[in-house]
Short mmCIF file of C-alpha atoms in Angstrom, two decimals:
data_model
loop_
_atom_site.label_atom_id
_atom_site.label_comp_id
_atom_site.label_asym_id
_atom_site.label_seq_id
_atom_site.Cartn_x
_atom_site.Cartn_y
_atom_site.Cartn_z
CA MET A 12 -0.15 0.11 0.27
CA THR A 13 1.29 3.87 -0.42
CA CYS A 14 2.46 5.40 2.55
CA HIS A 15 -0.02 7.82 2.49
CA LYS A 16 -2.95 5.04 2.89
CA ARG A 17 -0.25 3.19 6.15
CA TYR A 18 0.26 6.79 8.00
CA LYS A 19 -3.42 7.34 7.63
CA ILE A 20 -4.49 4.48 9.36
CA GLN A 21 -1.60 3.98 12.28
CA LYS A 22 -3.23 7.31 12.70
CA LYS A 23 -6.48 6.30 12.64
CA VAL A 24 -5.38 3.27 15.91
CA ARG A 25 -3.64 6.24 17.76
CA GLU A 26 -7.34 8.20 17.96
CA HIS A 27 -8.64 4.67 18.86
CA HIS A 28 -5.91 4.25 21.81
CA ARG A 29 -6.80 7.60 23.05
CA LYS A 30 -10.31 7.29 22.98
CA LEU A 31 -10.26 3.99 24.95
CA ARG A 32 -7.82 5.39 27.48
CA LYS A 33 -9.59 8.29 28.33
CA GLU A 34 -12.93 5.85 28.78
CA ALA A 35 -10.78 3.58 30.90
CA LYS A 36 -9.83 7.36 33.32
CA LYS A 37 -12.90 8.06 33.75
CA ARG A 38 -14.62 5.24 34.50
CA GLY A 39 -11.83 3.83 36.99
CA HIS A 40 -9.84 1.41 37.32
CA LYS A 41 -11.99 -1.01 40.73
CA LYS A 42 -8.90 -3.14 41.37
CA PRO A 43 -10.69 -6.70 42.69
CA ARG A 44 -9.86 -6.39 47.07
CA LYS A 45 -7.70 -8.79 48.34
CA ASP A 46 -9.64 -10.67 50.79
CA PRO A 47 -7.86 -9.60 54.21
CA GLY A 48 -8.17 -13.02 56.12
CA VAL A 49 -8.34 -13.54 59.95
CA PRO A 50 -6.74 -10.64 61.42
CA ASN A 51 -3.61 -11.58 64.28
CA SER A 52 -6.11 -8.78 66.53
CA ALA A 53 -9.25 -11.13 66.25
CA PRO A 54 -10.23 -13.09 69.36
CA PHE A 55 -10.41 -16.84 69.30
CA LYS A 56 -8.51 -16.65 65.80
CA GLU A 57 -6.86 -19.70 65.89
CA ALA A 58 -10.35 -21.59 66.90
CA LEU A 59 -12.02 -20.55 63.86
CA LEU A 60 -9.13 -21.30 62.22
CA ARG A 61 -9.18 -25.19 63.43
CA GLU A 62 -12.86 -24.98 62.56
CA ALA A 63 -12.46 -24.23 58.98
CA GLU A 64 -10.92 -27.17 58.77
CA LEU A 65 -13.34 -29.14 60.38
CA ARG A 66 -16.07 -27.86 58.64
CA LYS A 67 -14.06 -28.63 55.27
CA GLN A 68 -12.57 -32.67 56.47
CA ARG A 69 -16.48 -33.42 57.47
CA LEU A 70 -17.47 -32.38 53.78
CA GLU A 71 -14.56 -34.29 51.99
CA GLU A 72 -16.02 -37.01 54.06
CA LEU A 73 -19.10 -36.67 51.82
CA LYS A 74 -17.49 -36.39 49.11
CA GLN A 75 -15.82 -39.33 48.80
CA GLN A 76 -18.53 -41.67 50.87
CA GLN A 77 -21.73 -40.60 48.13
CA LYS A 78 -18.38 -41.25 45.68
CA LEU A 79 -18.66 -45.22 47.32
CA ASP A 80 -21.91 -45.39 47.12
CA ARG A 81 -22.17 -44.50 43.36
CA GLN A 82 -20.22 -47.16 42.59
CA LYS A 83 -21.63 -49.47 45.17
CA GLU A 84 -24.95 -48.39 43.05
CA LEU A 85 -23.19 -49.11 39.48
CA GLY A 86 -21.91 -52.27 40.53
CA LYS A 87 -25.44 -54.02 40.73
CA LYS A 88 -25.67 -52.01 38.24
CA ARG A 89 -23.34 -54.10 35.80
CA LYS A 90 -24.71 -57.91 37.81
CA LEU A 91 -28.66 -56.45 37.01
CA GLU A 92 -26.91 -56.78 33.52
CA THR A 93 -24.95 -59.65 33.09
CA ASN A 94 -27.76 -61.49 34.76
CA PRO A 95 -31.40 -60.58 33.58
CA ASP A 96 -33.95 -62.44 35.17
CA ILE A 97 -32.60 -60.54 38.21
CA LYS A 98 -35.71 -58.54 39.00
CA PRO A 99 -35.39 -56.42 42.00
CA SER A 100 -37.79 -53.54 43.04
CA ASN A 101 -35.69 -50.49 42.90
CA VAL A 102 -34.42 -51.09 39.65
CA GLU A 103 -36.68 -47.74 38.55
CA PRO A 104 -35.44 -45.30 40.78
CA MET A 105 -32.00 -47.46 40.16
CA GLU A 106 -32.26 -45.63 36.19
CA LYS A 107 -33.83 -42.58 37.00
CA ALA A 108 -31.43 -42.01 39.15
CA PHE A 109 -28.15 -42.51 37.13
CA GLY A 110 -29.05 -41.47 33.77
CA LEU A 111 -25.66 -42.37 32.61
CA CYS A 112 -24.96 -45.71 32.90
CA LYS A 113 -28.03 -45.34 30.14
CA THR A 114 -25.51 -43.31 28.32
CA GLU A 115 -22.87 -45.15 28.27
CA ASN A 116 -25.50 -49.44 26.99
CA LYS A 117 -26.24 -46.40 24.36
CA ALA A 118 -22.94 -45.92 23.20
CA LYS A 119 -21.81 -49.47 23.47
CA SER A 120 -25.47 -50.74 21.56
CA GLY A 121 -24.52 -48.02 18.92
CA LYS A 122 -20.81 -49.16 17.97
CA GLN A 123 -23.21 -52.50 17.84
CA ASN A 124 -25.33 -51.42 15.23
CA SER A 125 -23.11 -49.90 13.03
CA LYS A 126 -21.25 -52.38 12.81
CA LYS A 127 -24.56 -54.71 11.89
CA LEU A 128 -25.28 -52.22 9.32
CA TYR A 129 -21.44 -52.37 7.58
CA CYS A 130 -22.75 -56.16 7.06
CA GLN A 131 -26.51 -55.38 5.07
CA GLU A 132 -25.32 -52.47 3.54
CA LEU A 133 -21.82 -54.93 2.89
CA LYS A 134 -24.39 -57.61 1.71
CA LYS A 135 -26.31 -55.82 -0.22
CA VAL A 136 -23.10 -54.27 -2.44
CA ILE A 137 -22.64 -57.99 -3.24
CA GLU A 138 -25.45 -58.80 -3.91
CA ALA A 139 -26.71 -55.82 -7.30
CA SER A 140 -22.80 -55.33 -8.11
CA ASP A 141 -22.10 -57.62 -12.00
CA VAL A 142 -18.51 -56.82 -11.41
CA VAL A 143 -16.96 -57.12 -7.38
CA LEU A 144 -13.55 -54.30 -7.27
CA GLU A 145 -11.36 -55.68 -4.29
CA VAL A 146 -9.24 -53.14 -3.38
CA LEU A 147 -5.76 -53.82 -1.70
CA ASP A 148 -2.97 -51.82 -0.28
CA ALA A 149 0.30 -52.47 -2.28
CA ARG A 150 1.97 -51.85 0.48
CA ASP A 151 0.47 -56.03 1.82
CA PRO A 152 -1.68 -57.36 -0.27
CA LEU A 153 -1.78 -60.33 1.17
CA GLY A 154 -2.95 -58.53 4.44
CA CYS A 155 -5.42 -56.51 2.17
CA ARG A 156 -7.57 -59.72 1.58
CA CYS A 157 -10.34 -61.14 3.29
CA PRO A 158 -10.95 -64.55 2.76
CA GLN A 159 -14.66 -64.32 3.97
CA VAL A 160 -15.68 -61.59 2.29
CA GLU A 161 -14.35 -63.68 -0.89
CA GLU A 162 -15.99 -66.77 -0.60
CA ALA A 163 -19.00 -64.99 -0.41
CA ILE A 164 -18.93 -63.76 -3.74
CA VAL A 165 -17.59 -66.99 -5.09
CA GLN A 166 -20.79 -68.33 -3.92
CA SER A 167 -23.66 -66.17 -5.51
CA GLY A 168 -22.75 -66.87 -8.20
CA GLN A 169 -22.22 -65.23 -11.33
CA LYS A 170 -20.07 -62.31 -10.28
CA LYS A 171 -16.36 -61.53 -11.26
CA LEU A 172 -14.37 -60.28 -8.32
CA VAL A 173 -10.81 -58.06 -9.34
CA LEU A 174 -7.92 -56.89 -7.71
CA ILE A 175 -6.77 -53.49 -7.62
CA LEU A 176 -3.91 -52.87 -6.01
CA ASN A 177 -3.59 -49.15 -5.27
CA LYS A 178 -1.08 -46.51 -3.59
CA SER A 179 1.29 -48.80 -5.87
CA ASP A 180 3.26 -45.41 -5.40
CA LEU A 181 4.17 -46.38 -2.23
CA VAL A 182 6.26 -49.83 -3.22
CA PRO A 183 9.63 -50.61 -4.96
CA LYS A 184 9.26 -50.86 -8.62
CA GLU A 185 10.50 -54.67 -8.48
CA ASN A 186 8.02 -55.63 -5.49
CA LEU A 187 5.38 -54.62 -7.22
CA GLU A 188 5.90 -55.79 -10.79
CA SER A 189 6.76 -59.63 -8.19
CA TRP A 190 2.93 -58.56 -5.99
CA LEU A 191 1.74 -58.49 -9.44
CA ASN A 192 2.56 -62.08 -10.70
CA TYR A 193 1.59 -63.25 -7.99
CA LEU A 194 -1.92 -62.12 -8.18
CA LYS A 195 -2.60 -62.27 -11.73
CA LYS A 196 -2.81 -66.38 -11.94
CA GLU A 197 -5.62 -66.03 -9.53
CA LEU A 198 -7.23 -63.49 -10.11
CA PRO A 199 -7.66 -60.33 -12.85
CA THR A 200 -5.26 -57.45 -11.13
CA VAL A 201 -5.21 -54.22 -12.15
CA VAL A 202 -1.88 -51.74 -10.35
CA PHE A 203 -3.90 -48.54 -9.39
CA ARG A 204 -3.56 -44.91 -7.59
CA ALA A 205 -5.42 -42.75 -6.81
CA SER A 206 -5.24 -39.23 -7.33
CA THR A 207 -5.87 -37.43 -4.28
CA LYS A 208 -6.76 -34.08 -4.44
CA PRO A 209 -9.18 -34.26 -7.24
CA LYS A 210 -12.06 -31.03 -8.10
CA ASP A 211 -14.86 -30.20 -5.91
CA LYS A 212 -17.83 -31.44 -7.13
CA GLY A 213 -19.68 -28.12 -7.80
CA LYS A 214 -16.92 -25.34 -7.64
CA ILE A 215 -15.61 -23.52 -10.36
CA THR A 216 -12.22 -23.51 -10.16
CA LYS A 217 -9.75 -20.08 -10.98
CA ARG A 218 -7.16 -20.84 -14.14
CA VAL A 219 -3.64 -20.11 -13.88
CA LYS A 220 -1.64 -19.32 -16.16
CA ALA A 221 1.04 -21.56 -15.95
CA LYS A 222 4.47 -22.78 -17.29
CA LYS A 223 3.98 -24.93 -21.24
CA ASN A 224 6.39 -28.12 -19.84
CA ALA A 225 5.03 -27.29 -15.71
CA ALA A 226 4.68 -30.94 -13.91
CA PRO A 227 1.09 -31.98 -12.69
CA PHE A 228 1.58 -32.19 -8.59
CA ARG A 229 2.19 -35.31 -7.33
CA SER A 230 -1.59 -36.36 -5.96
CA GLU A 231 -3.33 -35.12 -8.86
CA VAL A 232 -2.05 -37.68 -10.80
CA CYS A 233 -4.03 -40.06 -10.72
CA PHE A 234 -2.04 -44.25 -12.66
CA GLY A 235 -4.66 -47.08 -14.02
CA LYS A 236 -7.67 -45.67 -14.75
CA GLU A 237 -7.01 -46.01 -18.97
CA GLY A 238 -6.79 -49.88 -17.53
CA LEU A 239 -9.66 -49.94 -15.40
CA TRP A 240 -11.99 -48.04 -17.87
CA LYS A 241 -11.08 -50.37 -20.58
CA LEU A 242 -11.43 -53.33 -18.59
CA LEU A 243 -15.09 -53.01 -17.05
CA GLY A 244 -15.44 -51.81 -21.02
CA SER A 245 -14.53 -54.44 -22.11
CA PHE A 246 -16.70 -56.40 -20.15
CA GLN A 247 -19.53 -54.03 -20.62
CA GLU A 248 -19.12 -55.37 -25.00
CA THR A 249 -19.49 -59.12 -23.48
CA CYS A 250 -22.01 -58.69 -21.49
CA GLY A 251 -24.40 -56.13 -23.87
CA LYS A 252 -26.42 -54.45 -21.16
CA ALA A 253 -25.68 -51.98 -18.69
CA ILE A 254 -22.95 -53.21 -15.56
CA GLN A 255 -23.23 -52.12 -11.76
CA VAL A 256 -19.13 -52.08 -10.23
CA GLY A 257 -18.64 -52.45 -6.59
CA VAL A 258 -15.38 -51.41 -4.96
CA ILE A 259 -14.64 -53.43 -1.19
CA GLY A 260 -11.73 -53.63 1.10
CA PHE A 261 -10.38 -53.15 4.67
CA PRO A 262 -10.36 -49.79 5.81
CA ASN A 263 -7.87 -46.74 3.63
CA VAL A 264 -7.56 -49.34 1.20
CA GLY A 265 -8.77 -45.94 -0.54
CA LYS A 266 -11.60 -46.84 -2.15
CA SER A 267 -13.94 -43.93 -1.91
CA SER A 268 -10.39 -42.16 -3.96
CA ILE A 269 -10.71 -45.16 -7.13
CA ILE A 270 -13.96 -43.30 -8.04
CA ASN A 271 -13.50 -40.02 -7.62
CA SER A 272 -9.79 -40.92 -9.49
CA LEU A 273 -12.59 -42.21 -12.16
CA LYS A 274 -15.48 -39.84 -12.19
CA GLN A 275 -12.21 -37.36 -12.06
CA GLU A 276 -14.93 -34.93 -9.31
CA GLN A 277 -15.18 -35.57 -5.85
CA MET A 278 -17.88 -37.49 -5.75
CA CYS A 279 -17.29 -39.90 -1.96
CA ASN A 280 -15.72 -38.60 1.35
CA VAL A 281 -12.34 -39.05 1.27
CA GLY A 282 -10.44 -38.75 4.42
CA VAL A 283 -6.79 -39.47 6.87
CA SER A 284 -9.64 -40.80 9.39
CA MET A 285 -10.14 -44.85 8.72
CA GLY A 286 -13.86 -45.58 7.81
CA LEU A 287 -15.47 -43.41 6.67
CA THR A 288 -17.91 -44.17 4.31
CA ARG A 289 -20.89 -45.81 6.68
CA SER A 290 -23.53 -46.83 3.41
CA MET A 291 -23.41 -47.92 0.09
CA GLN A 292 -23.22 -45.12 -2.54
CA VAL A 293 -24.00 -45.27 -5.80
CA VAL A 294 -22.04 -43.22 -8.47
CA PRO A 295 -22.47 -43.29 -12.77
CA LEU A 296 -19.27 -42.89 -14.58
CA ASP A 297 -21.85 -43.22 -17.57
CA LYS A 298 -24.38 -44.87 -19.05
CA GLN A 299 -24.12 -48.43 -18.71
CA ILE A 300 -21.28 -48.24 -16.19
CA THR A 301 -21.79 -47.17 -12.77
CA ILE A 302 -20.10 -47.67 -9.97
CA ILE A 303 -21.14 -48.28 -5.88
CA ASP A 304 -18.65 -47.25 -2.56
CA SER A 305 -19.27 -49.48 0.01
CA PRO A 306 -18.39 -49.42 4.16
CA SER A 307 -15.31 -51.04 5.17
CA PHE A 308 -15.47 -54.43 6.03
CA ILE A 309 -15.25 -55.87 10.35
CA VAL A 310 -12.53 -57.31 10.56
CA SER A 311 -11.79 -60.90 13.17
CA PRO A 312 -11.00 -60.26 16.81
CA LEU A 313 -9.25 -63.34 16.18
CA ASN A 314 -6.74 -62.09 13.55
CA SER A 315 -3.05 -60.83 15.19
CA SER A 316 -2.66 -57.76 17.06
CA SER A 317 -0.21 -56.80 14.10
CA ALA A 318 -3.40 -56.70 11.30
CA LEU A 319 -6.15 -55.55 13.97
CA ALA A 320 -3.47 -52.00 14.55
CA LEU A 321 -4.05 -51.84 10.59
CA ARG A 322 -7.14 -52.53 9.70
CA SER A 323 -9.74 -52.20 12.31
CA PRO A 324 -11.67 -48.46 10.94
CA ALA A 325 -11.51 -46.44 14.41
CA SER A 326 -9.14 -43.97 15.00
CA ILE A 327 -6.33 -44.16 17.46
CA GLU A 328 -8.57 -43.06 20.45
CA VAL A 329 -10.64 -45.95 20.21
CA VAL A 330 -7.43 -48.52 19.83
CA LYS A 331 -4.51 -48.54 22.85
CA PRO A 332 -2.19 -46.59 20.92
CA MET A 333 1.04 -47.92 22.49
CA GLU A 334 -0.74 -52.27 21.28
CA ALA A 335 -1.07 -50.45 18.29
CA ALA A 336 2.44 -48.84 17.44
CA SER A 337 4.50 -51.72 19.13
CA ALA A 338 2.28 -55.20 16.63
CA ILE A 339 3.35 -52.95 13.83
CA LEU A 340 6.53 -52.25 15.48
CA ALA A 341 6.84 -56.11 15.82
CA GLN A 342 6.55 -57.10 12.61
CA ALA A 343 8.84 -54.60 10.97
CA ASP A 344 12.76 -54.41 9.91
CA ALA A 345 15.36 -52.28 12.86
CA ARG A 346 17.60 -52.03 10.31
CA GLN A 347 15.03 -49.50 8.37
CA VAL A 348 13.02 -47.68 10.89
CA VAL A 349 16.33 -47.15 12.65
CA LEU A 350 17.87 -45.09 9.37
CA LYS A 351 13.92 -44.32 8.67
CA TYR A 352 13.19 -43.05 12.16
CA THR A 353 16.35 -41.43 12.34
CA VAL A 354 16.60 -42.95 15.82
CA PRO A 355 20.05 -45.43 17.58
CA GLY A 356 19.16 -48.50 17.88
CA TYR A 357 16.27 -49.64 20.22
CA ARG A 358 16.47 -53.28 22.53
CA ASN A 359 12.02 -52.72 23.34
CA SER A 360 9.45 -50.67 21.60
CA LEU A 361 8.55 -48.33 24.36
CA GLU A 362 12.63 -47.33 24.14
CA PHE A 363 11.64 -46.81 20.65
CA PHE A 364 9.30 -44.88 20.81
CA THR A 365 11.35 -42.65 24.08
CA MET A 366 14.19 -41.77 21.47
CA LEU A 367 11.12 -40.95 18.84
CA ALA A 368 9.41 -38.69 20.55
CA GLN A 369 12.51 -36.65 22.31
CA ARG A 370 13.49 -36.38 17.68
CA ARG A 371 10.49 -35.30 17.31
CA GLY A 372 10.42 -32.31 20.50
CA MET A 373 7.11 -34.22 21.41
CA HIS A 374 7.35 -33.55 25.94
CA GLN A 375 5.64 -33.83 27.83
CA LYS A 376 5.06 -31.23 31.61
CA GLY A 377 8.89 -31.79 32.70
CA GLY A 378 10.80 -32.36 30.06
CA ILE A 379 8.92 -35.74 29.89
CA PRO A 380 9.02 -37.46 27.06
CA ASN A 381 5.34 -38.48 25.59
CA VAL A 382 6.06 -41.69 24.82
CA GLU A 383 2.22 -42.17 24.42
CA GLY A 384 2.55 -39.72 21.01
CA ALA A 385 5.07 -41.09 19.23
CA ALA A 386 2.68 -44.40 19.70
CA LYS A 387 -0.07 -42.69 17.64
CA LEU A 388 2.46 -40.56 15.42
CA LEU A 389 3.86 -43.43 14.17
CA TRP A 390 -0.01 -45.49 13.45
CA SER A 391 -1.06 -42.31 12.13
CA GLU A 392 2.06 -42.72 9.60
CA TRP A 393 1.71 -46.32 9.08
CA THR A 394 -3.02 -47.24 9.01
CA GLY A 395 -2.43 -43.18 6.01
CA ALA A 396 -0.80 -43.20 2.13
CA SER A 397 2.67 -41.81 2.80
CA LEU A 398 5.44 -43.95 4.59
CA ALA A 399 6.69 -46.46 1.79
CA TYR A 400 6.62 -50.22 2.98
CA TYR A 401 6.59 -53.83 1.39
CA CYS A 402 5.36 -56.75 2.12
CA HIS A 403 7.97 -59.68 0.34
CA THR A 404 5.56 -62.09 -2.50
CA PRO A 405 5.69 -66.34 -0.07
CA THR A 406 7.79 -68.35 -2.57
CA SER A 407 4.60 -70.24 -3.39
CA TRP A 408 1.61 -70.49 -5.12
CA THR A 409 -1.19 -71.92 -4.09
CA PRO A 410 -4.44 -70.48 -4.23
CA PRO A 411 -7.20 -70.75 -1.44
CA PRO A 412 -10.02 -73.29 -0.58
CA TYR A 413 -12.17 -72.05 -2.18
CA PHE A 414 -10.88 -71.01 -5.10
CA ASN A 415 -10.65 -74.11 -7.88
CA GLU A 416 -9.31 -75.06 -10.96
CA SER A 417 -12.46 -73.95 -12.59
CA ILE A 418 -13.81 -70.92 -10.71
CA VAL A 419 -10.27 -69.78 -11.85
CA VAL A 420 -11.31 -69.63 -15.20
CA ASP A 421 -14.45 -68.35 -14.82
CA MET A 422 -12.80 -64.88 -13.41
CA LYS A 423 -10.93 -64.47 -16.21
CA ARG A 424 -13.10 -65.01 -18.56
CA ASP A 425 -14.97 -62.34 -20.23
CA PHE A 426 -12.08 -60.01 -20.21
CA ASN A 427 -9.60 -58.62 -22.27
CA LEU A 428 -6.88 -59.48 -20.15
CA GLU A 429 -3.84 -59.16 -23.40
CA GLU A 430 -5.15 -55.48 -22.50
CA LEU A 431 -5.07 -54.60 -19.61
CA GLU A 432 -1.13 -56.61 -19.36
CA LYS A 433 -0.37 -53.80 -21.61
CA ASN A 434 -1.63 -51.22 -19.76
CA ASN A 435 -0.58 -52.58 -16.57
CA ALA A 436 2.98 -52.08 -17.34
CA GLN A 437 2.72 -48.36 -18.03
CA SER A 438 1.53 -48.08 -15.69
CA ILE A 439 4.40 -49.01 -13.98
CA LYS A 440 6.87 -47.61 -15.79
CA ALA A 441 4.92 -44.31 -15.10
CA ILE A 442 4.64 -44.42 -11.61
CA LYS A 443 8.55 -43.50 -9.80
CA GLY A 444 8.55 -45.62 -6.49
CA PRO A 445 11.22 -45.57 -3.47
CA HIS A 446 14.69 -46.93 -3.57
CA LEU A 447 14.24 -50.01 -1.94
CA ALA A 448 17.03 -49.05 0.39
CA SER A 449 14.52 -46.81 1.15
CA SER A 450 10.80 -48.98 2.33
CA ILE A 451 10.95 -50.39 5.46
CA LEU A 452 10.20 -54.63 5.08
CA PHE A 453 7.28 -55.65 6.83
CA GLN A 454 6.68 -59.29 7.60
CA SER A 455 3.08 -59.71 5.91
CA SER A 456 0.70 -61.72 9.05
CA GLY A 457 -0.93 -63.85 6.02
CA LEU A 458 -4.98 -63.26 4.54
CA THR A 459 -7.31 -61.59 7.75
CA ASN A 460 -9.48 -63.20 9.58
CA GLY A 461 -13.74 -60.34 7.85
CA ILE A 462 -16.58 -60.74 9.57
CA ILE A 463 -20.02 -59.81 6.87
CA GLU A 464 -22.55 -62.72 9.98
CA GLU A 465 -24.75 -60.74 12.07
CA LYS A 466 -25.01 -62.89 14.54
CA ASP A 467 -21.12 -63.47 14.28
CA ILE A 468 -21.55 -60.22 15.46
CA HIS A 469 -23.12 -60.99 18.80
CA GLU A 470 -21.25 -63.80 20.26
CA GLU A 471 -17.89 -62.16 20.52
CA LEU A 472 -19.60 -58.75 22.35
CA PRO A 473 -20.59 -60.80 25.09
CA LYS A 474 -16.73 -62.59 25.19
CA ARG A 475 -15.32 -58.40 25.43
CA LYS A 476 -18.34 -56.92 28.24
CA GLU A 477 -16.65 -59.64 30.54
CA ARG A 478 -12.94 -59.16 29.76
CA LYS A 479 -13.94 -55.53 30.49
CA GLN A 480 -16.07 -56.99 33.22
CA GLU A 481 -12.73 -57.92 34.71
CA GLU A 482 -11.06 -54.96 33.67
CA GLU A 483 -12.76 -52.98 35.74
CA GLU A 484 -14.45 -55.19 39.50
CA ASP A 485 -10.40 -55.47 39.42
CA ASP A 486 -9.40 -51.48 39.09
CA LYS A 487 -12.91 -50.44 41.80
CA ASP A 488 -11.36 -52.45 44.38
CA SER A 489 -8.02 -51.43 44.40
CA ASP A 490 -9.99 -47.58 44.47
CA GLN A 491 -11.30 -48.31 47.24
CA GLU A 492 -8.94 -50.17 49.39
CA ILE A 493 -7.49 -47.31 48.58
CA ILE A 494 -10.00 -44.78 49.31
CA ASP A 495 -10.96 -47.22 53.30
CA GLU A 496 -7.47 -45.50 54.54
CA GLU A 497 -7.57 -41.95 53.17
CA VAL A 498 -11.33 -42.73 54.85
CA ASP A 499 -9.44 -43.79 58.00
CA GLU A 500 -6.65 -41.93 57.76
CA LYS A 501 -9.34 -38.24 58.01
CA SER A 502 -11.75 -39.68 59.73
CA SER A 503 -8.61 -39.94 63.09
CA GLY A 504 -8.21 -37.05 62.14
CA MET A 505 -11.10 -35.20 62.73
CA PHE A 506 -12.36 -36.73 65.86
CA ALA A 507 -9.27 -34.85 67.82
CA ALA A 508 -10.68 -31.82 65.55
CA GLU A 509 -14.18 -32.99 67.68
CA GLU A 510 -12.83 -32.47 71.25
CA THR A 511 -10.99 -29.19 70.54
CA GLY A 512 -13.97 -27.93 69.17
CA GLU A 513 -15.75 -28.95 71.93
CA ALA A 514 -13.72 -27.70 74.25
CA LEU A 515 -13.90 -24.41 73.21
CA SER A 516 -17.38 -24.09 72.18
CA GLU A 517 -18.28 -24.76 75.76
CA GLU A 518 -15.93 -21.81 77.45
CA SER A 519 -17.17 -18.81 74.22
CA THR A 520 -20.97 -17.18 74.98
CA ALA A 521 -24.02 -16.47 72.46
CA GLY A 522 -22.96 -13.63 70.86
CA GLU A 523 -18.55 -14.84 70.33
CA GLN A 524 -20.67 -18.47 68.11
CA SER A 525 -22.16 -15.62 65.85
CA THR A 526 -19.15 -14.30 64.79
CA ARG A 527 -17.34 -16.19 64.52
CA SER A 528 -20.27 -18.29 62.04
CA PHE A 529 -20.33 -15.87 60.01
CA ILE A 530 -16.88 -15.74 59.73
CA LEU A 531 -16.05 -18.84 58.89
CA ASP A 532 -19.02 -18.87 56.40
CA LYS A 533 -17.43 -16.60 55.27
CA MET A 534 -14.40 -18.60 54.89
CA ILE A 535 -15.64 -21.50 52.99
CA GLU A 536 -16.79 -20.16 50.61
CA ASP A 537 -13.43 -18.98 49.03
CA ASP A 538 -10.72 -21.41 50.66
CA ASP A 539 -8.66 -20.45 48.88
CA ALA A 540 -7.86 -17.05 49.47
CA TYR A 541 -6.74 -17.93 53.05
CA ASP A 542 -3.23 -19.39 54.14
CA PHE A 543 -4.50 -21.45 57.50
CA SER A 544 0.33 -20.87 58.02
CA THR A 545 0.31 -17.83 58.21
CA ASP A 546 -1.07 -14.81 60.39
CA TYR A 547 -1.47 -11.84 58.00
CA VAL A 548 -3.61 -8.82 57.35
#
């Protein structure tokens, strides 16, 4: 801006401040009055202070007693939940008094219902689809395959299953080629790299003058789109009718991103958090092909700890960060992890998280390394779409029990596989993957079991409830012991203080008692303003 404009603004600001100062002078500065406390010249000062302490102790004891009563009532509530046959007469007043328990139960039932809803929506997508695209993370393709879902698709009849190797820019080219050769023996496989920044729907983007040879941003580039389009187009031509394509997979593999990349605009919600898609969403690609987005698979709790940490559709607040990150770290190559995160050698996961917190400047009060924050950071990087790691292919190819030669041949029928191979080769050539030395080797835990039947969810929930109740009971017993000890100590001090208080109260007159009660009431209203150890006016 010009100097004239700048000086004018500064002048206006000065005038405004001057006006504020003038108004403040008129009002006058009202400083908060300091409470002088009990003066030294006041009669029975020591007795007043003792009585104040005694009253504070009684209030604390009352609070502790109320806390214990609440815990007992909650314990009764839990017993009633576990044994529904028992129907005591005082159930209704308990429910009214403790609305908190109701909200907790609603939250639990909400989670249960959301899992059921996921299963229902997934079944709808599989039933409505002619072709099902199972999206796999190229960093761990075997860990992203769900045998239960694949078996359900095979048993459903005339449906085609195609594998999509997404996030192929995060693995070395050699590893990507070996996985492509391994998976295409079984099913048609497409190498893909989804665009993470498509155009927003309904927004007009401003045209910016760019250089002729300027390359687009890495996040905007999509690879494998033409190959997938041609594959679906060839199948539609052989069918001679409009087809529906379902997109399925575990959380954070990039299902919605693939749909957005094919449509070239943001039709489905995408984000860093897992499990954003909660219901099926129909997106028409053209007149003949319609694509259906689906919610993620529900992971079975019988899987390994590393599989649960990487594939569970939950936030890190729900998953225990230390356990999840430690399970991931145990499966990774230690030497490459040290080089990637630039930390010294470590003996266990706790030592690694401590050093990572120090390295990243993650500290709590007093300069203590934030170990839990470092664990959350590691978990978010490994479940996100930025860290480069890879898994080795199995030494020998063995088809799953639900696949045989006739099913493999049937799955590959009506697809132009020669054209697909050419497109895959072009995509691999165009993708700029990381070097083998800069990537982390990860030991895959194999196929990840999922849940597609609602009855399986019912069987797992009581087991989890039993474990939680046992843990809560243990914690409650230990807390109660500590509280009992504190109450005993406080009660002994209280009785001694009561004796002195009674002796003093007998000596005092009626007028003195009234002044004492007045001062005590004032002191309890703001007990933080008084310092009982020092005398001040």
